[in-house]
mmCIF file of C-alpha atoms in Angstrom:
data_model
loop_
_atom_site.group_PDB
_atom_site.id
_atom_site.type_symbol
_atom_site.label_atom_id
_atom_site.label_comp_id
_atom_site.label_asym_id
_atom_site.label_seq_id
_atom_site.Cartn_x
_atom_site.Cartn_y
_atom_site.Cartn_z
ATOM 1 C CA UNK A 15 93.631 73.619 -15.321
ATOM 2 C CA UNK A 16 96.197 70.760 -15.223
ATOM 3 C CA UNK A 17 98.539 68.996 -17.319
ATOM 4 C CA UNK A 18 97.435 66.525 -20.062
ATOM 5 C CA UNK A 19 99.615 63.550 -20.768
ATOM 6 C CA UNK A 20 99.200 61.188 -23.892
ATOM 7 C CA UNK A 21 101.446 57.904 -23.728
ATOM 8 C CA UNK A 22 101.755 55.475 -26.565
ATOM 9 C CA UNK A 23 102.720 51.837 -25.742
ATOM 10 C CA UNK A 24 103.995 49.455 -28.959
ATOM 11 C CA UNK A 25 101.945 46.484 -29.676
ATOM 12 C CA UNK A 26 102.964 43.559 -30.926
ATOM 13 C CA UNK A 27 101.478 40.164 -32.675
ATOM 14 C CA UNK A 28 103.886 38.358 -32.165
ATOM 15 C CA UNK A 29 103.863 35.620 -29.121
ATOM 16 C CA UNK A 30 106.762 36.451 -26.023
ATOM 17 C CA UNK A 31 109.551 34.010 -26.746
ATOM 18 C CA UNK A 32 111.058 31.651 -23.669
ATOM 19 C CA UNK A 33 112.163 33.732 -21.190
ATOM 20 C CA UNK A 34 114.845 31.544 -20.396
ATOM 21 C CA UNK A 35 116.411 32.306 -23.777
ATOM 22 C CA UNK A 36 115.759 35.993 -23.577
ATOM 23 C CA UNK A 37 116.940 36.880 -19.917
ATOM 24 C CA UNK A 38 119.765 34.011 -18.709
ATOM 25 C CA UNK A 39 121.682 36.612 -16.728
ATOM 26 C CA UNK A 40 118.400 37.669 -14.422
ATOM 27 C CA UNK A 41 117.887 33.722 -14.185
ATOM 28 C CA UNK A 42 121.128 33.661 -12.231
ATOM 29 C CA UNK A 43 119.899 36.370 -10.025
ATOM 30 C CA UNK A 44 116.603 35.026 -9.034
ATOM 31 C CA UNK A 45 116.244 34.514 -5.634
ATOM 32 C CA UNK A 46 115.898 30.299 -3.933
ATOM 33 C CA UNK A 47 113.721 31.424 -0.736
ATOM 34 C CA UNK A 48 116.366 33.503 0.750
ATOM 35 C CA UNK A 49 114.898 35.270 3.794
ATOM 36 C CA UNK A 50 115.084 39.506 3.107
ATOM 37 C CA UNK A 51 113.614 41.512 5.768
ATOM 38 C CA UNK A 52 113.024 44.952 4.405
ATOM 39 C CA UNK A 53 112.980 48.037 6.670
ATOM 40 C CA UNK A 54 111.851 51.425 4.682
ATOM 41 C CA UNK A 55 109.958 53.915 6.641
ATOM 42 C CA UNK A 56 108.324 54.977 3.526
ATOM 43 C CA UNK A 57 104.849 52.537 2.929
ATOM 44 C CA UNK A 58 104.765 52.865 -0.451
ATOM 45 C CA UNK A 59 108.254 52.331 -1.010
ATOM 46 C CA UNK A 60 108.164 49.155 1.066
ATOM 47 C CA UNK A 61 105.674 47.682 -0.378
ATOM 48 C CA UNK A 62 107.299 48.375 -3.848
ATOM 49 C CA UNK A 63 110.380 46.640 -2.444
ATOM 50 C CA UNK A 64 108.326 43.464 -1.040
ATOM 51 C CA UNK A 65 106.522 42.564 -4.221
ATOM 52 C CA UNK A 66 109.965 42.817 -6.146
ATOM 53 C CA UNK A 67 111.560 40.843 -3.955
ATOM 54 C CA UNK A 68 108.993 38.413 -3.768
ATOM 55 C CA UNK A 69 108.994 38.252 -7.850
ATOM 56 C CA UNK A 70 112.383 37.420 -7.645
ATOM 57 C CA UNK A 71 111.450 34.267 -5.578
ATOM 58 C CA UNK A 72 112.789 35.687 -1.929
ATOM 59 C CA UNK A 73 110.721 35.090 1.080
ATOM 60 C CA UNK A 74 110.220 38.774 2.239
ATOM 61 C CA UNK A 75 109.765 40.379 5.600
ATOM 62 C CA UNK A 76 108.833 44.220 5.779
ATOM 63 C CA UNK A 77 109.068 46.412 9.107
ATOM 64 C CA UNK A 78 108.604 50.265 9.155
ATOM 65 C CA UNK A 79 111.387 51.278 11.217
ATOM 66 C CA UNK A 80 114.721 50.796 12.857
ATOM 67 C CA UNK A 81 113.474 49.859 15.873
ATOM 68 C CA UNK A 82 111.496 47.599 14.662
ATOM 69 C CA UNK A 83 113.983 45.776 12.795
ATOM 70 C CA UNK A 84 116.325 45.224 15.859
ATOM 71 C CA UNK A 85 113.048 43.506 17.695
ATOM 72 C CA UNK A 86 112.495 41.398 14.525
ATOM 73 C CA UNK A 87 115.694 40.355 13.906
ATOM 74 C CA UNK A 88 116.266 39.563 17.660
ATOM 75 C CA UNK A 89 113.108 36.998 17.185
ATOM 76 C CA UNK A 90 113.916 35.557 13.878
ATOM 77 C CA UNK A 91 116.769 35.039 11.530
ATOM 78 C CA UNK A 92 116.859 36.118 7.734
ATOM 79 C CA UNK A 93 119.280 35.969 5.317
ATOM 80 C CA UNK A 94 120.236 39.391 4.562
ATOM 81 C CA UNK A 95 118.623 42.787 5.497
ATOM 82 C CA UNK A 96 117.543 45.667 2.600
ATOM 83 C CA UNK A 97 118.109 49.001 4.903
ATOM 84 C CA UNK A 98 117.195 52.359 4.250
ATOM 85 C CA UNK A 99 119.913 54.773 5.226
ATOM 86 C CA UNK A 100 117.497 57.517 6.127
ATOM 87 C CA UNK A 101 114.601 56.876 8.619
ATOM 88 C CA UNK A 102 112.201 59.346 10.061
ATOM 89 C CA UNK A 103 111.535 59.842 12.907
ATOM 90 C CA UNK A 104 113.523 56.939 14.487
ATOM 91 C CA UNK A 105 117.280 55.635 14.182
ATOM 92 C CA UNK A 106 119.087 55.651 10.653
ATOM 93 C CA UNK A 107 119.997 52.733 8.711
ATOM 94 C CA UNK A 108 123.652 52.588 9.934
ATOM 95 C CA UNK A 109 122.869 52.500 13.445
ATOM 96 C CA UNK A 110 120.107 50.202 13.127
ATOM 97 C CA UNK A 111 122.572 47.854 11.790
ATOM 98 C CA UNK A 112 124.967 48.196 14.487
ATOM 99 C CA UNK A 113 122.307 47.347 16.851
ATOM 100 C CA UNK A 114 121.572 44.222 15.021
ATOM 101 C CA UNK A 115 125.050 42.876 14.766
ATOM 102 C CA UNK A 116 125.407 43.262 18.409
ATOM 103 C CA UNK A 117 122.681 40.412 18.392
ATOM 104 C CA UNK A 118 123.450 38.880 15.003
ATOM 105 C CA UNK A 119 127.051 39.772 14.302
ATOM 106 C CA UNK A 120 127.296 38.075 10.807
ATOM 107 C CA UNK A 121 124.041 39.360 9.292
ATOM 108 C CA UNK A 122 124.390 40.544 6.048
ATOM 109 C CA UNK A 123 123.269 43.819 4.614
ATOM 110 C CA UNK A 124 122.629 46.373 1.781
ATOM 111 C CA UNK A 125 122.082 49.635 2.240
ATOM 112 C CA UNK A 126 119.116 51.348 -0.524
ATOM 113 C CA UNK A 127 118.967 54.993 0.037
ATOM 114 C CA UNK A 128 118.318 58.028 -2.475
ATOM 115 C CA UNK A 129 119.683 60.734 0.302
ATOM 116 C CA UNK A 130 122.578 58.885 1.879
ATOM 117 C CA UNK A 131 126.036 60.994 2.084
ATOM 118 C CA UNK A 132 129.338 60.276 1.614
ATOM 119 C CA UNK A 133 129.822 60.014 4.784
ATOM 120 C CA UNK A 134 127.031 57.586 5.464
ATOM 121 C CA UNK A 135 127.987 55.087 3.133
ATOM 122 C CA UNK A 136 131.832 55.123 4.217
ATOM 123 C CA UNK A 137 129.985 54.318 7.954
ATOM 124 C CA UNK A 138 127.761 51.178 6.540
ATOM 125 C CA UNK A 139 131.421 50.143 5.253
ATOM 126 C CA UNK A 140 133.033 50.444 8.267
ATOM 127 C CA UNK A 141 130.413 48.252 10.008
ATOM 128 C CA UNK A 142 130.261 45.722 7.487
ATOM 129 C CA UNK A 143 127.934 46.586 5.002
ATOM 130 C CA UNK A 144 129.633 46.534 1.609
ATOM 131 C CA UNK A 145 126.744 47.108 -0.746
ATOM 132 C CA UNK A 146 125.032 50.160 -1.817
ATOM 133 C CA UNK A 147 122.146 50.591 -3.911
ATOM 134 C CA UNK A 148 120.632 54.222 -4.849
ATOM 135 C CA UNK A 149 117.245 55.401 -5.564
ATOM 136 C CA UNK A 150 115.346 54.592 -7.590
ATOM 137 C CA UNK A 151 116.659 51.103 -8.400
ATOM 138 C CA UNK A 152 115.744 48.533 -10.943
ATOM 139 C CA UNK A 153 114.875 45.027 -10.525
ATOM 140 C CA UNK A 154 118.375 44.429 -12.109
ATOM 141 C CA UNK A 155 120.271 46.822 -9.607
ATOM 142 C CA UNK A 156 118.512 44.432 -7.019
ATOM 143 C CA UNK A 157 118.563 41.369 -7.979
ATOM 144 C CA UNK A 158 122.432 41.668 -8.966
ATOM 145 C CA UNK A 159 123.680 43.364 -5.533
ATOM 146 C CA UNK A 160 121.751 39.990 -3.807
ATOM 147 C CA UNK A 161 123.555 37.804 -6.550
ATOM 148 C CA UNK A 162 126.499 39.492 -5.059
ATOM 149 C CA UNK A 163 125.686 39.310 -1.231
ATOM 150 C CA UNK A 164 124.676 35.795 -1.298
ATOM 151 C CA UNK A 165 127.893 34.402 -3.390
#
């Protein structure tokens, strides 16, 4: 008993052609070494998130929790922070932020959440966070909203 799934993938001959001429928008939004600490309770998710970010040529930090992100952030510096909004068990993304600006107040941040309410995100505004990205994201969605932080 189960369910049976066939997939079919094209195939091509012919070679890839330079990815510079096929993709000069993502070029733009490749990462130079940036430093992104990324704090997502879920493991798989975070590790999803690291290897991305990595791809796109960031240097990438993970942590598992709020808490730990305050204590990591409080011993090293990064260049912008990818938050989940919701956390369990432990302190939520917007709160873990406003413990880290009291130590860092200019560190940037994006929020990445697929349960975060309206009321959530108009909090991350309020304390300075002014993008949002939703669940499940692309490499675009990503690599655009850190085009967009970093500029």
């Amino acid at each position: 008993k189960g369910t049976c799934f066939t997939l079919y993938f094209p195939i091509t001959k012919e070679q890839p052609t330079d990815p510079h001429l096929l993709a000069p928008s993502m070029l733009t939004c490749r990462g130079q070494g940036e430093r992104i600490l990324v704090v997502e309770d879920q493991k798989n998710q975070r590790e999803i998130a690291r290897r991305l970010l990595a791809r796109l040529g960031y240097e990438v930090h993970s942590v598992a929790s709020g808490e730990e992100a305050v204590e990591f952030i409080k011993q090293h510096q990064v260049d912008l922070i990818l938050l989940d909004m919701v956390m369990e068990p432990g302190i939520n993304g917007c709160e873990t932020y406003q413990r880290i600006v009291e130590h860092s107040p200019d560190q940037k941040a994006i929020i990445v959440s697929g349960y975060s309410s309206t009321n959530d995100i108009e909090q991350a505004r309020k304390l300075g966070i002014h993008h949002f990205i939703k669940k499940p994201y692309s490499i675009k969605d990503i690599s655009q909203a850190l085009r967009l932080e970093f500029s």
